[in-house]
C-alpha positions as protocol buffer text, in pm:
chain_id: "A"
residue {
  index: 1
  type: VAL
  ca { x: 7841 y: 5304 z: 15097 }
}
residue {
  index: 2
  type: ARG
  ca { x: 7616 y: 5555 z: 14926 }
}
residue {
  index: 3
  type: LEU
  ca { x: 7590 y: 5615 z: 14554 }
}
residue {
  index: 4
  type: MET
  ca { x: 7399 y: 5932 z: 14472 }
}
residue {
  index: 5
  type: GLY
  ca { x: 7124 y: 5887 z: 14216 }
}
residue {
  index: 6
  type: PHE
  ca { x: 7034 y: 5538 z: 14337 }
}
residue {
  index: 7
  type: GLY
  ca { x: 6751 y: 5434 z: 14564 }
}
residue {
  index: 8
  type: HIS
  ca { x: 6421 y: 5590 z: 14660 }
}
residue {
  index: 9
  type: ARG
  ca { x: 6221 y: 5561 z: 14979 }
}
residue {
  index: 10
  type: VAL
  ca { x: 5898 y: 5487 z: 14788 }
}
residue {
  index: 11
  type: TYR
  ca { x: 6009 y: 5307 z: 14471 }
}
residue {
  index: 12
  type: LYS
  ca { x: 6157 y: 4970 z: 14567 }
}
residue {
  index: 13
  type: ASN
  ca { x: 6177 y: 4870 z: 14203 }
}
residue {
  index: 14
  type: TYR
  ca { x: 6310 y: 5070 z: 13911 }
}
residue {
  index: 15
  type: ASP
  ca { x: 6182 y: 5427 z: 13944 }
}
residue {
  index: 16
  type: PRO
  ca { x: 5942 y: 5475 z: 13649 }
}
residue {
  index: 17
  type: ARG
  ca { x: 6032 y: 5844 z: 13634 }
}
residue {
  index: 18
  type: ALA
  ca { x: 6398 y: 5749 z: 13580 }
}
residue {
  index: 19
  type: ARG
  ca { x: 6306 y: 5562 z: 13261 }
}
residue {
  index: 20
  type: ILE
  ca { x: 6126 y: 5871 z: 13133 }
}
residue {
  index: 21
  type: VAL
  ca { x: 6416 y: 6103 z: 13220 }
}
residue {
  index: 22
  type: ARG
  ca { x: 6664 y: 5864 z: 13053 }
}
residue {
  index: 23
  type: LYS
  ca { x: 6463 y: 5886 z: 12729 }
}
residue {
  index: 24
  type: LEU
  ca { x: 6437 y: 6262 z: 12770 }
}
residue {
  index: 25
  type: ALA
  ca { x: 6816 y: 6275 z: 12798 }
}
residue {
  index: 26
  type: ASP
  ca { x: 6846 y: 6138 z: 12445 }
}
residue {
  index: 27
  type: ASP
  ca { x: 6609 y: 6410 z: 12321 }
}
residue {
  index: 28
  type: VAL
  ca { x: 6820 y: 6677 z: 12494 }
}
residue {
  index: 29
  type: PHE
  ca { x: 7143 y: 6528 z: 12357 }
}
residue {
  index: 30
  type: SER
  ca { x: 7001 y: 6542 z: 12004 }
}
residue {
  index: 31
  type: VAL
  ca { x: 6986 y: 6921 z: 12047 }
}
residue {
  index: 32
  type: THR
  ca { x: 7290 y: 6989 z: 12267 }
}
residue {
  index: 33
  type: GLY
  ca { x: 7518 y: 6711 z: 12152 }
}
residue {
  index: 34
  type: LYS
  ca { x: 7587 y: 6390 z: 12340 }
}
residue {
  index: 35
  type: GLU
  ca { x: 7707 y: 6436 z: 12696 }
}
residue {
  index: 36
  type: PRO
  ca { x: 8025 y: 6222 z: 12720 }
}
residue {
  index: 37
  type: MET
  ca { x: 7944 y: 6117 z: 13078 }
}
residue {
  index: 38
  type: ILE
  ca { x: 7632 y: 5931 z: 12961 }
}
residue {
  index: 39
  type: GLU
  ca { x: 7848 y: 5630 z: 12874 }
}
residue {
  index: 40
  type: ILE
  ca { x: 7994 y: 5630 z: 13225 }
}
residue {
  index: 41
  type: ALA
  ca { x: 7645 y: 5664 z: 13376 }
}
residue {
  index: 42
  type: GLU
  ca { x: 7511 y: 5375 z: 13169 }
}
residue {
  index: 43
  type: GLU
  ca { x: 7802 y: 5153 z: 13266 }
}
residue {
  index: 44
  type: LEU
  ca { x: 7767 y: 5252 z: 13631 }
}
residue {
  index: 45
  type: GLU
  ca { x: 7396 y: 5167 z: 13616 }
}
residue {
  index: 46
  type: LYS
  ca { x: 7470 y: 4831 z: 13452 }
}
residue {
  index: 47
  type: ILE
  ca { x: 7727 y: 4740 z: 13717 }
}
residue {
  index: 48
  type: ALA
  ca { x: 7509 y: 4855 z: 14006 }
}
residue {
  index: 49
  type: LEU
  ca { x: 7207 y: 4660 z: 13880 }
}
residue {
  index: 50
  type: SER
  ca { x: 7411 y: 4340 z: 13885 }
}
residue {
  index: 51
  type: ASP
  ca { x: 7604 y: 4408 z: 14206 }
}
residue {
  index: 52
  type: PRO
  ca { x: 7480 y: 4204 z: 14505 }
}
residue {
  index: 53
  type: PHE
  ca { x: 7497 y: 4509 z: 14737 }
}
residue {
  index: 54
  type: PHE
  ca { x: 7254 y: 4706 z: 14520 }
}
residue {
  index: 55
  type: VAL
  ca { x: 7036 y: 4409 z: 14424 }
}
residue {
  index: 56
  type: LYS
  ca { x: 6990 y: 4301 z: 14786 }
}
residue {
  index: 57
  type: ARG
  ca { x: 6890 y: 4655 z: 14892 }
}
residue {
  index: 58
  type: LYS
  ca { x: 6676 y: 4712 z: 14580 }
}
residue {
  index: 59
  type: LEU
  ca { x: 6872 y: 5023 z: 14485 }
}
residue {
  index: 60
  type: TYR
  ca { x: 6785 y: 5132 z: 14134 }
}
residue {
  index: 61
  type: PRO
  ca { x: 6861 y: 5456 z: 13949 }
}
residue {
  index: 62
  type: ASN
  ca { x: 6628 y: 5732 z: 14063 }
}
residue {
  index: 63
  type: VAL
  ca { x: 6503 y: 6036 z: 13874 }
}
residue {
  index: 64
  type: ASP
  ca { x: 6811 y: 6243 z: 13965 }
}
residue {
  index: 65
  type: PHE
  ca { x: 7058 y: 5992 z: 13819 }
}
residue {
  index: 66
  type: TYR
  ca { x: 7016 y: 6108 z: 13459 }
}
residue {
  index: 67
  type: SER
  ca { x: 6876 y: 6457 z: 13520 }
}
residue {
  index: 68
  type: GLY
  ca { x: 7220 y: 6580 z: 13628 }
}
residue {
  index: 69
  type: LEU
  ca { x: 7357 y: 6480 z: 13287 }
}
residue {
  index: 70
  type: ILE
  ca { x: 7074 y: 6669 z: 13119 }
}
residue {
  index: 71
  type: TYR
  ca { x: 7155 y: 6981 z: 13322 }
}
residue {
  index: 72
  type: LYS
  ca { x: 7525 y: 6943 z: 13235 }
}
residue {
  index: 73
  type: ALA
  ca { x: 7446 y: 6904 z: 12864 }
}
residue {
  index: 74
  type: MET
  ca { x: 7233 y: 7219 z: 12883 }
}
residue {
  index: 75
  type: GLY
  ca { x: 7534 y: 7410 z: 13015 }
}
residue {
  index: 76
  type: PHE
  ca { x: 7436 y: 7457 z: 13379 }
}
residue {
  index: 77
  type: PRO
  ca { x: 7730 y: 7470 z: 13621 }
}
residue {
  index: 78
  type: THR
  ca { x: 7731 y: 7186 z: 13874 }
}
residue {
  index: 79
  type: ASP
  ca { x: 7693 y: 7444 z: 14152 }
}
residue {
  index: 80
  type: PHE
  ca { x: 7338 y: 7502 z: 14022 }
}
residue {
  index: 81
  type: PHE
  ca { x: 7236 y: 7134 z: 14036 }
}
residue {
  index: 82
  type: THR
  ca { x: 7103 y: 7140 z: 14392 }
}
residue {
  index: 83
  type: VAL
  ca { x: 6872 y: 7428 z: 14308 }
}
residue {
  index: 84
  type: LEU
  ca { x: 6769 y: 7264 z: 13981 }
}
residue {
  index: 85
  type: PHE
  ca { x: 6687 y: 6938 z: 14162 }
}
residue {
  index: 86
  type: THR
  ca { x: 6481 y: 7135 z: 14416 }
}
residue {
  index: 87
  type: ILE
  ca { x: 6271 y: 7353 z: 14184 }
}
residue {
  index: 88
  type: PRO
  ca { x: 6048 y: 7069 z: 14050 }
}
residue {
  index: 89
  type: ARG
  ca { x: 5996 y: 6935 z: 14403 }
}
residue {
  index: 90
  type: THR
  ca { x: 5867 y: 7269 z: 14528 }
}
residue {
  index: 91
  type: ALA
  ca { x: 5523 y: 7217 z: 14372 }
}
residue {
  index: 92
  type: GLY
  ca { x: 5486 y: 6886 z: 14556 }
}
residue {
  index: 93
  type: TRP
  ca { x: 5608 y: 7031 z: 14885 }
}
residue {
  index: 94
  type: LEU
  ca { x: 5363 y: 7320 z: 14857 }
}
residue {
  index: 95
  type: SER
  ca { x: 5080 y: 7080 z: 14774 }
}
residue {
  index: 96
  type: HIS
  ca { x: 5158 y: 6873 z: 15084 }
}
residue {
  index: 97
  type: TRP
  ca { x: 5172 y: 7186 z: 15296 }
}
residue {
  index: 98
  type: ASN
  ca { x: 4840 y: 7306 z: 15153 }
}
residue {
  index: 99
  type: GLU
  ca { x: 4679 y: 6967 z: 15229 }
}
residue {
  index: 100
  type: PHE
  ca { x: 4820 y: 6990 z: 15580 }
}
residue {
  index: 101
  type: LEU
  ca { x: 4657 y: 7330 z: 15632 }
}
residue {
  index: 102
  type: ASP
  ca { x: 4320 y: 7187 z: 15522 }
}
residue {
  index: 103
  type: ASP
  ca { x: 4338 y: 6897 z: 15771 }
}
residue {
  index: 104
  type: PRO
  ca { x: 4219 y: 7009 z: 16118 }
}
residue {
  index: 105
  type: GLU
  ca { x: 4371 y: 6699 z: 16284 }
}
residue {
  index: 106
  type: ASN
  ca { x: 4729 y: 6800 z: 16201 }
}
residue {
  index: 107
  type: VAL
  ca { x: 4893 y: 7009 z: 16471 }
}
residue {
  index: 108
  type: ILE
  ca { x: 5261 y: 7014 z: 16368 }
}
residue {
  index: 109
  type: VAL
  ca { x: 5441 y: 7001 z: 16034 }
}
residue {
  index: 110
  type: ARG
  ca { x: 5717 y: 6741 z: 16006 }
}
residue {
  index: 111
  type: PRO
  ca { x: 5863 y: 6751 z: 15654 }
}
residue {
  index: 112
  type: ARG
  ca { x: 5991 y: 6419 z: 15530 }
}
residue {
  index: 113
  type: GLN
  ca { x: 6234 y: 6559 z: 15273 }
}
C-alpha cells in the first residue's frame, strides 16, 4: 500500500516543511478561495496519523501532501504538478552535483532521487 504525500526517507517524524506548507496553504486560500479538497486532505491526514499501518512505519505527511492543493487552488492543471514538484528540487540537485564535482574522491554520480 502506498499513499502519495506520506513518508520521507530522511524525516521519520512529521516533516517540518509540511507544517510550513500547510500554513502557507491557508494564506493562498485567503487569496484564491478555499480549495474544497483541503477538508478531504485534513481528514485523510487525521486517519493516517492514527492508523496502525502508518504509525508503525512512521509515515507522516510530507511537503508534497499540501503543495498539490496549493497548485490546484492557483489554477494549475494536475498535468503540471510533476513539473511543479520538480522545479524547487532542482536547486538542491544542482548543489549536490556541484559538490560532487568539487570532491576529487568521487568517481561516479549515483543520484538518489
